[in-house]
PDB file of C-alpha atoms in Angstrom:
ATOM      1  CA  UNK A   8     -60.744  71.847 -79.185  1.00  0.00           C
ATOM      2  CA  UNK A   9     -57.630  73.268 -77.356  1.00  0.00           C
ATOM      3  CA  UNK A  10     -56.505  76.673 -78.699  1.00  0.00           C
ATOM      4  CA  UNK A  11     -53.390  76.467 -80.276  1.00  0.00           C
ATOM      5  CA  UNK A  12     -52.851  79.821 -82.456  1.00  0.00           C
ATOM      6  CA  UNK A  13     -49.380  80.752 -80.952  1.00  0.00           C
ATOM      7  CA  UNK A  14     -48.042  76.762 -81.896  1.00  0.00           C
ATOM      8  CA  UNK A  15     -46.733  76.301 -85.865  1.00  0.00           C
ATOM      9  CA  UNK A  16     -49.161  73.161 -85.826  1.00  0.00           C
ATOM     10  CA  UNK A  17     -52.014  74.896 -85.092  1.00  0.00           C
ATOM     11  CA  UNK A  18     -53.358  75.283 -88.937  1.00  0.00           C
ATOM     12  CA  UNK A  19     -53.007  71.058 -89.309  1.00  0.00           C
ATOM     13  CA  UNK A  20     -54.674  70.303 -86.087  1.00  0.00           C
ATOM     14  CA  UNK A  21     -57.650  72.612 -87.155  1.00  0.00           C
ATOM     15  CA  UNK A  22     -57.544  71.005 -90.524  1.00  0.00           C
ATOM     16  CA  UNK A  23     -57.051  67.704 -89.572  1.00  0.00           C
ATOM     17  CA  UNK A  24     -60.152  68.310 -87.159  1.00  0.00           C
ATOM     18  CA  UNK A  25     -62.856  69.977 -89.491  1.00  0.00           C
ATOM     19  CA  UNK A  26     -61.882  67.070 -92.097  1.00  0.00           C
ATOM     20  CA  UNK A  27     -62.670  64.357 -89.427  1.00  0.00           C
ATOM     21  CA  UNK A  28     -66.007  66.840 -88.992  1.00  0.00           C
ATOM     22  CA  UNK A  29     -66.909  66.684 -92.573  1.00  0.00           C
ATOM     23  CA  UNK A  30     -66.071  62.915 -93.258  1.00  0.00           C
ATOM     24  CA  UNK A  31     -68.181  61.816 -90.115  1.00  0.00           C
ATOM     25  CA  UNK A  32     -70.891  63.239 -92.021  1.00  0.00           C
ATOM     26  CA  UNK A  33     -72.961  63.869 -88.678  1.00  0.00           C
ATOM     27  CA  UNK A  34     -71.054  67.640 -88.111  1.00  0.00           C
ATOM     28  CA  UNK A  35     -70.385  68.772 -91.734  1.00  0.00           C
ATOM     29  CA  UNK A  36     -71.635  72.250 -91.009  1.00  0.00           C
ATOM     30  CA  UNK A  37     -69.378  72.365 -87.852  1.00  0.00           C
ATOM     31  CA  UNK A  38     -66.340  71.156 -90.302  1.00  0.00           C
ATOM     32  CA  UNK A  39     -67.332  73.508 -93.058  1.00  0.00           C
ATOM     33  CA  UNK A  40     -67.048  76.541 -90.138  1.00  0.00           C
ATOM     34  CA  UNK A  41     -63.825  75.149 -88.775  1.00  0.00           C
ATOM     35  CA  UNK A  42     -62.562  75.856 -92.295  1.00  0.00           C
ATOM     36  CA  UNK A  43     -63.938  78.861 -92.709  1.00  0.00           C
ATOM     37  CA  UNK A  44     -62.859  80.476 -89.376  1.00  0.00           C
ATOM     38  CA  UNK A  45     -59.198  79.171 -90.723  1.00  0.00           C
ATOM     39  CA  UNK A  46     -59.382  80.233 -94.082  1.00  0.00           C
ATOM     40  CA  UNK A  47     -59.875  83.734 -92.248  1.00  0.00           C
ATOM     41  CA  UNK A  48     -57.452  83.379 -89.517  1.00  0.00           C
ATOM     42  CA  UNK A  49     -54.203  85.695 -90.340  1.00  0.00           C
ATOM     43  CA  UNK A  50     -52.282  83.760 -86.941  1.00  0.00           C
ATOM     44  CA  UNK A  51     -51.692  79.941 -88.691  1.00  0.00           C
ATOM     45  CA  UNK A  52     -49.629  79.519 -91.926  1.00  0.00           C
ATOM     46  CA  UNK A  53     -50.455  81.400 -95.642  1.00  0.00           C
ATOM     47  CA  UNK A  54     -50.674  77.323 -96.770  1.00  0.00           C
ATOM     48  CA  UNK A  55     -52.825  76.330 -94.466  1.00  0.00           C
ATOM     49  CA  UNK A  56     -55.073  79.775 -94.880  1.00  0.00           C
ATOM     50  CA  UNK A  57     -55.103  78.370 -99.121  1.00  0.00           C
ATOM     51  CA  UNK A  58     -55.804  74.568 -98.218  1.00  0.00           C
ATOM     52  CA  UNK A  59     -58.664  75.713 -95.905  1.00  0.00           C
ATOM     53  CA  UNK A  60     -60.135  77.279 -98.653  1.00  0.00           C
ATOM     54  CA  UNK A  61     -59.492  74.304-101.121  1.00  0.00           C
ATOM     55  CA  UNK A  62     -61.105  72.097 -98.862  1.00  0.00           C
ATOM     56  CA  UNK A  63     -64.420  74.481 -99.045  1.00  0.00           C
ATOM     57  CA  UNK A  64     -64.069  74.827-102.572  1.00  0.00           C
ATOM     58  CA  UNK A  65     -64.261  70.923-102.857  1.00  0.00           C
ATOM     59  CA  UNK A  66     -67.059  70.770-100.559  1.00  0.00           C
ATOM     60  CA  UNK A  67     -68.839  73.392-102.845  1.00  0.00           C
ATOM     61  CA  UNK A  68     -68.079  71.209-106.030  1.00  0.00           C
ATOM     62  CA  UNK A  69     -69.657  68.341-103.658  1.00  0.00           C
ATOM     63  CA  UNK A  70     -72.799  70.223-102.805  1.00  0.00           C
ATOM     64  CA  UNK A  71     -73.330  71.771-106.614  1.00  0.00           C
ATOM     65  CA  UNK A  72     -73.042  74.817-105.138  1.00  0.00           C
ATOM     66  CA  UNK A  73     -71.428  77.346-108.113  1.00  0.00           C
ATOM     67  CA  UNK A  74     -71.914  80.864-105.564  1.00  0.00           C
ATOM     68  CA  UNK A  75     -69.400  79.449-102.938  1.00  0.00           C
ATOM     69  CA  UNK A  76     -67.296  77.220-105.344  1.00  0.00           C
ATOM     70  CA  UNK A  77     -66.255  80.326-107.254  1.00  0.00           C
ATOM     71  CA  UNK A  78     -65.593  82.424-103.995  1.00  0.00           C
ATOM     72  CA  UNK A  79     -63.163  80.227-102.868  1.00  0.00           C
ATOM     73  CA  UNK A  80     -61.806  79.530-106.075  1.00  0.00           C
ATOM     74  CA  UNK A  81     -61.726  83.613-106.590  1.00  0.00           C
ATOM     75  CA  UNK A  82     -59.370  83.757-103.389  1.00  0.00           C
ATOM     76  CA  UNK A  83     -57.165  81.176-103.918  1.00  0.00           C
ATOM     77  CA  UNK A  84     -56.402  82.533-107.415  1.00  0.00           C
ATOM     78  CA  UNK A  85     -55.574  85.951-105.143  1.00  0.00           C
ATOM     79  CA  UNK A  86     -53.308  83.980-103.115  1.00  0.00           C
ATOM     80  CA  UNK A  87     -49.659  84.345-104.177  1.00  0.00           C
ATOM     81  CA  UNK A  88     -49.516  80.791-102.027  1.00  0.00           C
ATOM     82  CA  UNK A  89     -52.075  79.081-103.448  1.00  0.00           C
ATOM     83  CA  UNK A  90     -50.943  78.150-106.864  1.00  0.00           C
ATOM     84  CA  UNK A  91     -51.050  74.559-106.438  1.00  0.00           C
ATOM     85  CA  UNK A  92     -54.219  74.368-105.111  1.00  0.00           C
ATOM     86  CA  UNK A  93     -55.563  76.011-107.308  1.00  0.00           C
ATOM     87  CA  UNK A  94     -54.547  74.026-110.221  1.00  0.00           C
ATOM     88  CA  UNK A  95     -55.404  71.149-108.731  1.00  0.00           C
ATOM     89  CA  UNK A  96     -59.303  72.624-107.456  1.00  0.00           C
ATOM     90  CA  UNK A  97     -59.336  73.145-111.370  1.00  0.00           C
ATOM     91  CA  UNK A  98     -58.619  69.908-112.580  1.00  0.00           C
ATOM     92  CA  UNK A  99     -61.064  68.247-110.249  1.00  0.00           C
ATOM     93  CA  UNK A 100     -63.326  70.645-111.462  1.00  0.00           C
ATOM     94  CA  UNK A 101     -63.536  69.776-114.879  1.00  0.00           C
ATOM     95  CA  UNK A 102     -62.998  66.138-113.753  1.00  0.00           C
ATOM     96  CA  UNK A 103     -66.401  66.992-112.122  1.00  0.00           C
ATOM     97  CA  UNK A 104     -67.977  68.340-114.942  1.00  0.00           C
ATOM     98  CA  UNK A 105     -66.845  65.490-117.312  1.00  0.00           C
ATOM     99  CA  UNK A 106     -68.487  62.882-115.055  1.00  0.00           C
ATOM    100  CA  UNK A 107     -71.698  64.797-114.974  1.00  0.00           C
ATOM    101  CA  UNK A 108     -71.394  65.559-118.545  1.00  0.00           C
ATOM    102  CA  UNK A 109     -70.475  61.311-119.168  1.00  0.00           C
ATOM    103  CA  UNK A 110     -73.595  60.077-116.544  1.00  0.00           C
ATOM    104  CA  UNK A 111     -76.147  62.411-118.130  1.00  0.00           C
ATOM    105  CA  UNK A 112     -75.174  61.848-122.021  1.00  0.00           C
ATOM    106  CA  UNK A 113     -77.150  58.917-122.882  1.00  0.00           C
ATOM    107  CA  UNK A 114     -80.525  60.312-121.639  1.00  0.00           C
ATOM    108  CA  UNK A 115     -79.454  63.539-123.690  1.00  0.00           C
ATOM    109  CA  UNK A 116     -78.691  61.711-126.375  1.00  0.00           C
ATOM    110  CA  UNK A 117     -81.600  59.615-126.527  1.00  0.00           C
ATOM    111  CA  UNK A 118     -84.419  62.423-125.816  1.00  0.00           C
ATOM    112  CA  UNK A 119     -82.577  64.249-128.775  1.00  0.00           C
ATOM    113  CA  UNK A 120     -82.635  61.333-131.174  1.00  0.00           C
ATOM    114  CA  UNK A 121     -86.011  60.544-130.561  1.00  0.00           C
ATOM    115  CA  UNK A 122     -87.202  64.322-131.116  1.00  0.00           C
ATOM    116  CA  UNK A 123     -85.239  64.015-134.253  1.00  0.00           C
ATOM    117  CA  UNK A 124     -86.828  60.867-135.389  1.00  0.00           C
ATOM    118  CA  UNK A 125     -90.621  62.044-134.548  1.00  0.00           C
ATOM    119  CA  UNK A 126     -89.751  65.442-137.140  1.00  0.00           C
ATOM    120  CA  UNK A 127     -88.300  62.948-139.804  1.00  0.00           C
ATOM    121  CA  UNK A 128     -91.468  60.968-139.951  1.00  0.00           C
ATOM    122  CA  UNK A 129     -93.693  64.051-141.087  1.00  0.00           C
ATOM    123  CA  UNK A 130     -91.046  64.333-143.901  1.00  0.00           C
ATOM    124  CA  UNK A 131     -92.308  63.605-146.838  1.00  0.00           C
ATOM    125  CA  UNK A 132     -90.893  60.715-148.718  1.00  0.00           C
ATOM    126  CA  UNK A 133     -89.555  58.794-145.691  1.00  0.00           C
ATOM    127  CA  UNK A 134     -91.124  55.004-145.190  1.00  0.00           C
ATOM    128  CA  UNK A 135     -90.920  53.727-141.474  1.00  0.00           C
ATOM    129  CA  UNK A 136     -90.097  49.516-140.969  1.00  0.00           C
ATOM    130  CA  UNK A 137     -91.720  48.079-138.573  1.00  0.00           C
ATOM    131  CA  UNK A 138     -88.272  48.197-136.528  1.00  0.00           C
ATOM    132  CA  UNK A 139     -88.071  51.735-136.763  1.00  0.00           C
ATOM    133  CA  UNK A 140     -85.708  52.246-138.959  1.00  0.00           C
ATOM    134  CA  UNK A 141     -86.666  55.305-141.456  1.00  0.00           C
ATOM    135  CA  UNK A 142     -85.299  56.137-145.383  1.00  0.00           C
ATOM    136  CA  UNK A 143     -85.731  58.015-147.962  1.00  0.00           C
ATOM    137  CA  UNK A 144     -85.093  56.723-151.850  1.00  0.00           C
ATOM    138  CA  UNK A 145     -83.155  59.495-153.234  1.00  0.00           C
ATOM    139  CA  UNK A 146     -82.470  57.227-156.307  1.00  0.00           C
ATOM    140  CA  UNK A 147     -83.768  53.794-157.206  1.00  0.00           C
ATOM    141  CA  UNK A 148     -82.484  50.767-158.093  1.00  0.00           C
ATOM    142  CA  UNK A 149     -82.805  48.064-160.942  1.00  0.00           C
ATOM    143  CA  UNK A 150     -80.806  45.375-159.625  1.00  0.00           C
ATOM    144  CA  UNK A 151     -81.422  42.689-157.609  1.00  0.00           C
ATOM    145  CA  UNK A 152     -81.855  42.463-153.591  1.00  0.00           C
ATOM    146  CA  UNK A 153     -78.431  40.781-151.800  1.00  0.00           C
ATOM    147  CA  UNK A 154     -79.432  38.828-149.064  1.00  0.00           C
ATOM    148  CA  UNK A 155     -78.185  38.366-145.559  1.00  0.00           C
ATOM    149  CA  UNK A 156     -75.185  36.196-146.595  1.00  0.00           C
ATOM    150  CA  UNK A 157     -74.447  38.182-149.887  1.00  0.00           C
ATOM    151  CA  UNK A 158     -70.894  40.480-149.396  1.00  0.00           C
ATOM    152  CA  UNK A 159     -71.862  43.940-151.332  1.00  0.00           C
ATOM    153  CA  UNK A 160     -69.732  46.892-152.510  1.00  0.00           C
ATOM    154  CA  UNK A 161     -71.645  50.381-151.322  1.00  0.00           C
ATOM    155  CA  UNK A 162     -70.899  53.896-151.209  1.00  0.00           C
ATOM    156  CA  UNK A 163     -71.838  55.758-148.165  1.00  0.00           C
ATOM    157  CA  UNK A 164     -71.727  58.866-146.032  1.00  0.00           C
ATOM    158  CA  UNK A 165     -72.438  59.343-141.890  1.00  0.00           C
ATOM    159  CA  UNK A 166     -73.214  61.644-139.827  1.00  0.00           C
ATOM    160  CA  UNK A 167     -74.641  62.434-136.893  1.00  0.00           C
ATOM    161  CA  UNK A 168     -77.832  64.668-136.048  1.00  0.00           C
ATOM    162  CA  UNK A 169     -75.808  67.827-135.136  1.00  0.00           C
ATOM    163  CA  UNK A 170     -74.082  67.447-139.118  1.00  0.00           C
ATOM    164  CA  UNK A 171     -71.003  66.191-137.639  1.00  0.00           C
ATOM    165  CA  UNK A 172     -69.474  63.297-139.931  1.00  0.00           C
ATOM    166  CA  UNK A 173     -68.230  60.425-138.390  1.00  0.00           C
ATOM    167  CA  UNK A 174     -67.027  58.000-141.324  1.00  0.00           C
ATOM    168  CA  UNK A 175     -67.571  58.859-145.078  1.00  0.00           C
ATOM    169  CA  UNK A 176     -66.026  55.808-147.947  1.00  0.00           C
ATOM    170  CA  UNK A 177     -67.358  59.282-150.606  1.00  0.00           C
ATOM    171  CA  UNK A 178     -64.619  61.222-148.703  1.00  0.00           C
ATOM    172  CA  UNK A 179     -62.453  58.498-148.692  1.00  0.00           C
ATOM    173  CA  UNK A 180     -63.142  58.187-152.442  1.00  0.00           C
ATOM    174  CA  UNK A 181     -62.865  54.660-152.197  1.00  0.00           C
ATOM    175  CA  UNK A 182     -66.354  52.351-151.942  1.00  0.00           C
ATOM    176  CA  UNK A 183     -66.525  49.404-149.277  1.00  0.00           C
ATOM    177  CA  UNK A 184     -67.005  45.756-149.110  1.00  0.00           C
ATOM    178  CA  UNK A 185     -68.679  43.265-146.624  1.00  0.00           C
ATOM    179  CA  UNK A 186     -71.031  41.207-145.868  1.00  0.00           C
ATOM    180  CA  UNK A 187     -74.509  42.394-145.472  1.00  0.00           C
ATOM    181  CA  UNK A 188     -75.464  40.250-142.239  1.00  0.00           C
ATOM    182  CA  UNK A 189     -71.908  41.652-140.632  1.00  0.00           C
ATOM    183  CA  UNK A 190     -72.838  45.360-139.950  1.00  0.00           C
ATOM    184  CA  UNK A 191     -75.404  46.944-137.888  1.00  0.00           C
ATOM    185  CA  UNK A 192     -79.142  46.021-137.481  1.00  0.00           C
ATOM    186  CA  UNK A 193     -80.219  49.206-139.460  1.00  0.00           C
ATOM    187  CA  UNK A 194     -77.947  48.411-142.220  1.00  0.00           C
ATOM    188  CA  UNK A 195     -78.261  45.017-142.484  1.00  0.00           C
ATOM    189  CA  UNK A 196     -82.005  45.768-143.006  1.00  0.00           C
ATOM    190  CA  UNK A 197     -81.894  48.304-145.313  1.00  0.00           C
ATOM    191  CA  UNK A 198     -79.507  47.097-147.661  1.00  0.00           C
ATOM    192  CA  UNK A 199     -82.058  43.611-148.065  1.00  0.00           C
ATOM    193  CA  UNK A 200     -84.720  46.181-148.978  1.00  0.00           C
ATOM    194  CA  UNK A 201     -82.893  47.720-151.670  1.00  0.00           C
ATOM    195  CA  UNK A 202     -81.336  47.126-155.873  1.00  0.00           C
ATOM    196  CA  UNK A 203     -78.497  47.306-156.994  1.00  0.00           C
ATOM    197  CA  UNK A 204     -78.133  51.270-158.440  1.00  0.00           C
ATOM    198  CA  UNK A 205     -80.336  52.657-155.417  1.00  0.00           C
ATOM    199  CA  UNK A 206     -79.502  55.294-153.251  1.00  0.00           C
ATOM    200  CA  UNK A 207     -80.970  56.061-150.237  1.00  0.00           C
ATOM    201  CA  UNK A 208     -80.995  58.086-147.098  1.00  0.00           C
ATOM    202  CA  UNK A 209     -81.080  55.975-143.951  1.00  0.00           C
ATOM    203  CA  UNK A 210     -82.095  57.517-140.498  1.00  0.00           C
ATOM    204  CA  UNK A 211     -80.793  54.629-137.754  1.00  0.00           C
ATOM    205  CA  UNK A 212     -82.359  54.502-134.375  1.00  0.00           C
ATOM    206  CA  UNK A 213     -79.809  53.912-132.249  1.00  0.00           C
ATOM    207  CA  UNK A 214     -80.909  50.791-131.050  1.00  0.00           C
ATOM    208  CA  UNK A 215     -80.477  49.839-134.303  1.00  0.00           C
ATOM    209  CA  UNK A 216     -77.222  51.196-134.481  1.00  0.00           C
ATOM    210  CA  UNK A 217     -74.653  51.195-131.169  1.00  0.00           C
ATOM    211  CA  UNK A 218     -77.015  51.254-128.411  1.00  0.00           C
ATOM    212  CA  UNK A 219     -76.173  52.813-125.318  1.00  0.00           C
ATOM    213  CA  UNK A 220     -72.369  51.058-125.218  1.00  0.00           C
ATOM    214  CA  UNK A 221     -71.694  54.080-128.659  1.00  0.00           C
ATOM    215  CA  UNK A 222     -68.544  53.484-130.772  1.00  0.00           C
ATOM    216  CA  UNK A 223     -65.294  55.589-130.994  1.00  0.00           C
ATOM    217  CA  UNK A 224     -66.959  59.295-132.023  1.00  0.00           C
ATOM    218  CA  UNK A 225     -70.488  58.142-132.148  1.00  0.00           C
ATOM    219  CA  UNK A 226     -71.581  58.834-128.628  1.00  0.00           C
ATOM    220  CA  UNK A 227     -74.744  56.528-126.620  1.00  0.00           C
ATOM    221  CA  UNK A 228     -77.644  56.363-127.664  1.00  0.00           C
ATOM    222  CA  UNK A 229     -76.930  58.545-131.063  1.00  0.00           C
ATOM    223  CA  UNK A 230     -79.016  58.393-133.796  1.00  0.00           C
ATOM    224  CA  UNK A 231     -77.124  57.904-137.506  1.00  0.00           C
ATOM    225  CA  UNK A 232     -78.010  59.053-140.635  1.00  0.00           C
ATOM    226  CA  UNK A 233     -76.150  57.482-143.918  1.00  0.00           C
ATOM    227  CA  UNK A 234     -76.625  58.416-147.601  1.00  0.00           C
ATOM    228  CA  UNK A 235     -75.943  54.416-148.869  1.00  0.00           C
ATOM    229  CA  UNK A 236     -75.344  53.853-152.756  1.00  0.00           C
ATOM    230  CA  UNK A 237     -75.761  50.052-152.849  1.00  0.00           C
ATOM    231  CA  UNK A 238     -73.093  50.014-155.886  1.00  0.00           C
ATOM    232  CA  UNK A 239     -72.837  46.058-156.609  1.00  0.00           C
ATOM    233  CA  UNK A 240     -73.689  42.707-155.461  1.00  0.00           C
ATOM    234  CA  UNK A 241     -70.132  40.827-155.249  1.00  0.00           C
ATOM    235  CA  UNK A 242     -70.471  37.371-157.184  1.00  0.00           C
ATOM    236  CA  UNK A 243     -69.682  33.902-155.027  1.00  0.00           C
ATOM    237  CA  UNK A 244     -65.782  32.875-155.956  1.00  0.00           C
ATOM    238  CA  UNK A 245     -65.135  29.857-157.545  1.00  0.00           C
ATOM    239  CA  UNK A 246     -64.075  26.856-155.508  1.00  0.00           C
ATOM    240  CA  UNK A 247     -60.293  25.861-156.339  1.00  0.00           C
ATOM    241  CA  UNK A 248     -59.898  22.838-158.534  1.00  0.00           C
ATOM    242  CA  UNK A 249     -58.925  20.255-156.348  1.00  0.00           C
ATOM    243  CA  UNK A 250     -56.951  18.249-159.744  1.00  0.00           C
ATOM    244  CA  UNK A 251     -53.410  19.343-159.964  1.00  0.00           C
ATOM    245  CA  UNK A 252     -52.574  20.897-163.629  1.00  0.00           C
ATOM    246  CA  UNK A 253     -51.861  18.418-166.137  1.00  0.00           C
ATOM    247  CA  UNK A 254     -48.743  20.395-167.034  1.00  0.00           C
ATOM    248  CA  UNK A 255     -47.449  20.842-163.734  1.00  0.00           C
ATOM    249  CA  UNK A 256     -45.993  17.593-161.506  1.00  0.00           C
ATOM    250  CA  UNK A 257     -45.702  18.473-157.437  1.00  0.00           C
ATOM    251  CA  UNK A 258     -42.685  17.056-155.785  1.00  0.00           C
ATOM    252  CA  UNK A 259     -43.042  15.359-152.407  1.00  0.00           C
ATOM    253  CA  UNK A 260     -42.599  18.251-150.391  1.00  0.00           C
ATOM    254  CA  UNK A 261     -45.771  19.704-152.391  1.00  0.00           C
ATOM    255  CA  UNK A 262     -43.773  22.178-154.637  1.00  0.00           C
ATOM    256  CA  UNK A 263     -44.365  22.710-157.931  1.00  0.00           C
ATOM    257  CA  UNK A 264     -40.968  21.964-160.009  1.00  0.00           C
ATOM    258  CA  UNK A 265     -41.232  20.356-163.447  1.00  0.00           C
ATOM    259  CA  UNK A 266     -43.591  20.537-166.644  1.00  0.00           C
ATOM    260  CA  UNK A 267     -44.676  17.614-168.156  1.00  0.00           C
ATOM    261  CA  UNK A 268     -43.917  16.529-171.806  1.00  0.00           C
ATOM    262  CA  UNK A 269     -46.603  15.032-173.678  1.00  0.00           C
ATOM    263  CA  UNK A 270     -44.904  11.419-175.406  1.00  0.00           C
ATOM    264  CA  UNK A 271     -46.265  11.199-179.023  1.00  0.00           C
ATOM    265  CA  UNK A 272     -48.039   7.966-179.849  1.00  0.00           C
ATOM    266  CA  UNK A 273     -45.245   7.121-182.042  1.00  0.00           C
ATOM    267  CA  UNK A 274     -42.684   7.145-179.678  1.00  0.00           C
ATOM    268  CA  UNK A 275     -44.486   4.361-177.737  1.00  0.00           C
ATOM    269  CA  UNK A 276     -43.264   0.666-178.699  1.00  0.00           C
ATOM    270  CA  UNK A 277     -45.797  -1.745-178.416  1.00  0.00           C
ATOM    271  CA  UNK A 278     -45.471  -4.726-175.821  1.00  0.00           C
ATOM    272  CA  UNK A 279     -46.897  -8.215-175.546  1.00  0.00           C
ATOM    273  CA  UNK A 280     -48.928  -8.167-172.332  1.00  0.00           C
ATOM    274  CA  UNK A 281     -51.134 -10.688-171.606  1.00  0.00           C
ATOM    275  CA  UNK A 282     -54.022  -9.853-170.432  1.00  0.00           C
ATOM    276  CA  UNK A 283     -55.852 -11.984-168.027  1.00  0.00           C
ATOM    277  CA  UNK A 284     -59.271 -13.512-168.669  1.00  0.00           C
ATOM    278  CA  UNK A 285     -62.074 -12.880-166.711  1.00  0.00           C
ATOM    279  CA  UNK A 286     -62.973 -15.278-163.562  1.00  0.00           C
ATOM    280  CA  UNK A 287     -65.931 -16.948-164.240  1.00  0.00           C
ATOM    281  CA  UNK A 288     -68.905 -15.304-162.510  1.00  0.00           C
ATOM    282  CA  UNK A 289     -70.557 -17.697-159.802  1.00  0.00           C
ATOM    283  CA  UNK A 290     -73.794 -19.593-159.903  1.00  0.00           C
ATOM    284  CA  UNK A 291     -76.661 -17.501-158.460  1.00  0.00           C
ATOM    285  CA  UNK A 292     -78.360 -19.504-155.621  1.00  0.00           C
ATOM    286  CA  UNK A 293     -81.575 -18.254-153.909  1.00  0.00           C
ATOM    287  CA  UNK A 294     -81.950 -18.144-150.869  1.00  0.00           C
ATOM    288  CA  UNK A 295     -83.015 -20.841-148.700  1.00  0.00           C
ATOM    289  CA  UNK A 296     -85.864 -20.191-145.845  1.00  0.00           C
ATOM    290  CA  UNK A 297     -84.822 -21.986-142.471  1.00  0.00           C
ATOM    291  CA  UNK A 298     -87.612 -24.480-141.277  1.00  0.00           C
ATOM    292  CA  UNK A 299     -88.951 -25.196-144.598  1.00  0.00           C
ATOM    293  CA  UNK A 300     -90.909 -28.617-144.736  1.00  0.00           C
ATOM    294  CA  UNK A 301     -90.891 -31.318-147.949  1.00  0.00           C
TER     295      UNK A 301
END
């Protein structure tokens, strides 16, 4: 490359050049010292000195390599000039860290839950289903069992392993209603196993629970824990009468606008109608089979 360090442009060119370097992927040693001889060279512009050293600091971020990351990053927070880059190195930084962080949480999650799990089955008191699914009866029931399609009215309080809560209707101080077949696997099978008055303490595998997809605060692969009072099976409404009220007449247009007023017998005169007689009823004849012979 064709010394330049007397020309303004000097600093791009070299930039420009270790870049294509790096990017080629067959030279990035030669780029990284192209930026390293400019991040040292006093001759080519304070800016170019500070992107130099941005560039290396990426590379470092690249590489996963924390010694040379935070020398660079050390220098450009020295550099009066470097401000911007610096905020920016920063923010790509954590941006960094918060894809590592996101890529490596559901195998964290899920080698933490099942630790959890394998300590909870020990405890005593806690049954296992043949899903997985673990509780403890912290108070039993004397009601009956709601089904699938049955909507119930339950208490409940969840967290996750760590303590944190998530959702709580106890905080809340209000209970909840649905339908047992309309929540999540662990629920749905837990609440079919218990009476109405029982409490219990449900630990959910999370493939019982969100799976690896998570939902809002509950991260992948998290394993839940609920305290469930099971406070009330909700009885079946009625069906509507289809019979409009005797009382009540409905206009054309389907509103309701007048009551009706019961006519006493009196009030009825009586009329000559006559009343038709009966037709008479038709002689039965049995049936005659085709081909018959005298």
């Amino acid at each position: 490359m064709e010394r330049l360090e007397g020309n303004p442009l000097y600093g791009r060119v070299a930039l420009g050049h270790a870049v294509s370097l790096i990017k080629g992927g067959g030279s990035i040693g030669q780029g990284k010292q192209a930026l390293v001889a400019l991040a040292g060279n006093e001759e080519v512009l304070p800016t170019d000195r500070a992107e130099a050293r941005f560039l290396l600091a990426l590379q470092a971020i690249g590489e996963e390599d924390e010694l040379n990351y935070e020398k660079y990053r050390t220098e450009l927070g020295e550099d009066q000039n470097a401000s911007y880059f610096l905020v920016r190195l920063e923010e790509l930084k954590r941006t960094k860290n918060l894809l590592a962080v996101a890529k490596s949480l559901p195998a964290v999650n899920a080698d933490n839950g099942a630790k959890f799990l394998s300590e909870i089955k020990t405890k005593k008191g806690v049954t296992e289903t043949e899903s997985g699914l673990l509780y403890e009866a912290l108070k039993e029931g004397t009601g009956e069992m709601p089904t699938a399609e049955d909507e119930v009215e339950v208490h409940y309080h969840g967290s996750l392993i760590n303590g944190e809560v998530f959702d709580s209707s106890v905080d809340r101080g209000e209970p909840s209603k649905f339908r047992v077949g309309g929540v999540i696997k662990g629920w749905t099978e837990a609440l079919q196993l218990m009476k109405v008055g029982a409490k219990w303490k449900l630990y959910i595998p999370s493939d019982l629970a969100y799976g690896e997809r998570g939902n809002n605060s509950i991260g992948p692969n998290e394993v839940l824990i609920f305290e469930v009072e099971l406070l009330g099976i909700t009885p079946e409404e009625e069906p509507e009468s289809l019979l409009t009220d005797v009382n009540q007449t409905v206009d054309p247009q389907g509103e309701t606008n007048q009551t009706l007023v019961p006519v006493p017998a009196k009030m009825i005169e009586p009329t000559n109608v006559e009343v038709p007689k009966p037709l008479p009823k038709p002689e039965r004849t049995e049936p005659v089979e085709e081909n018959s012979t005298e």
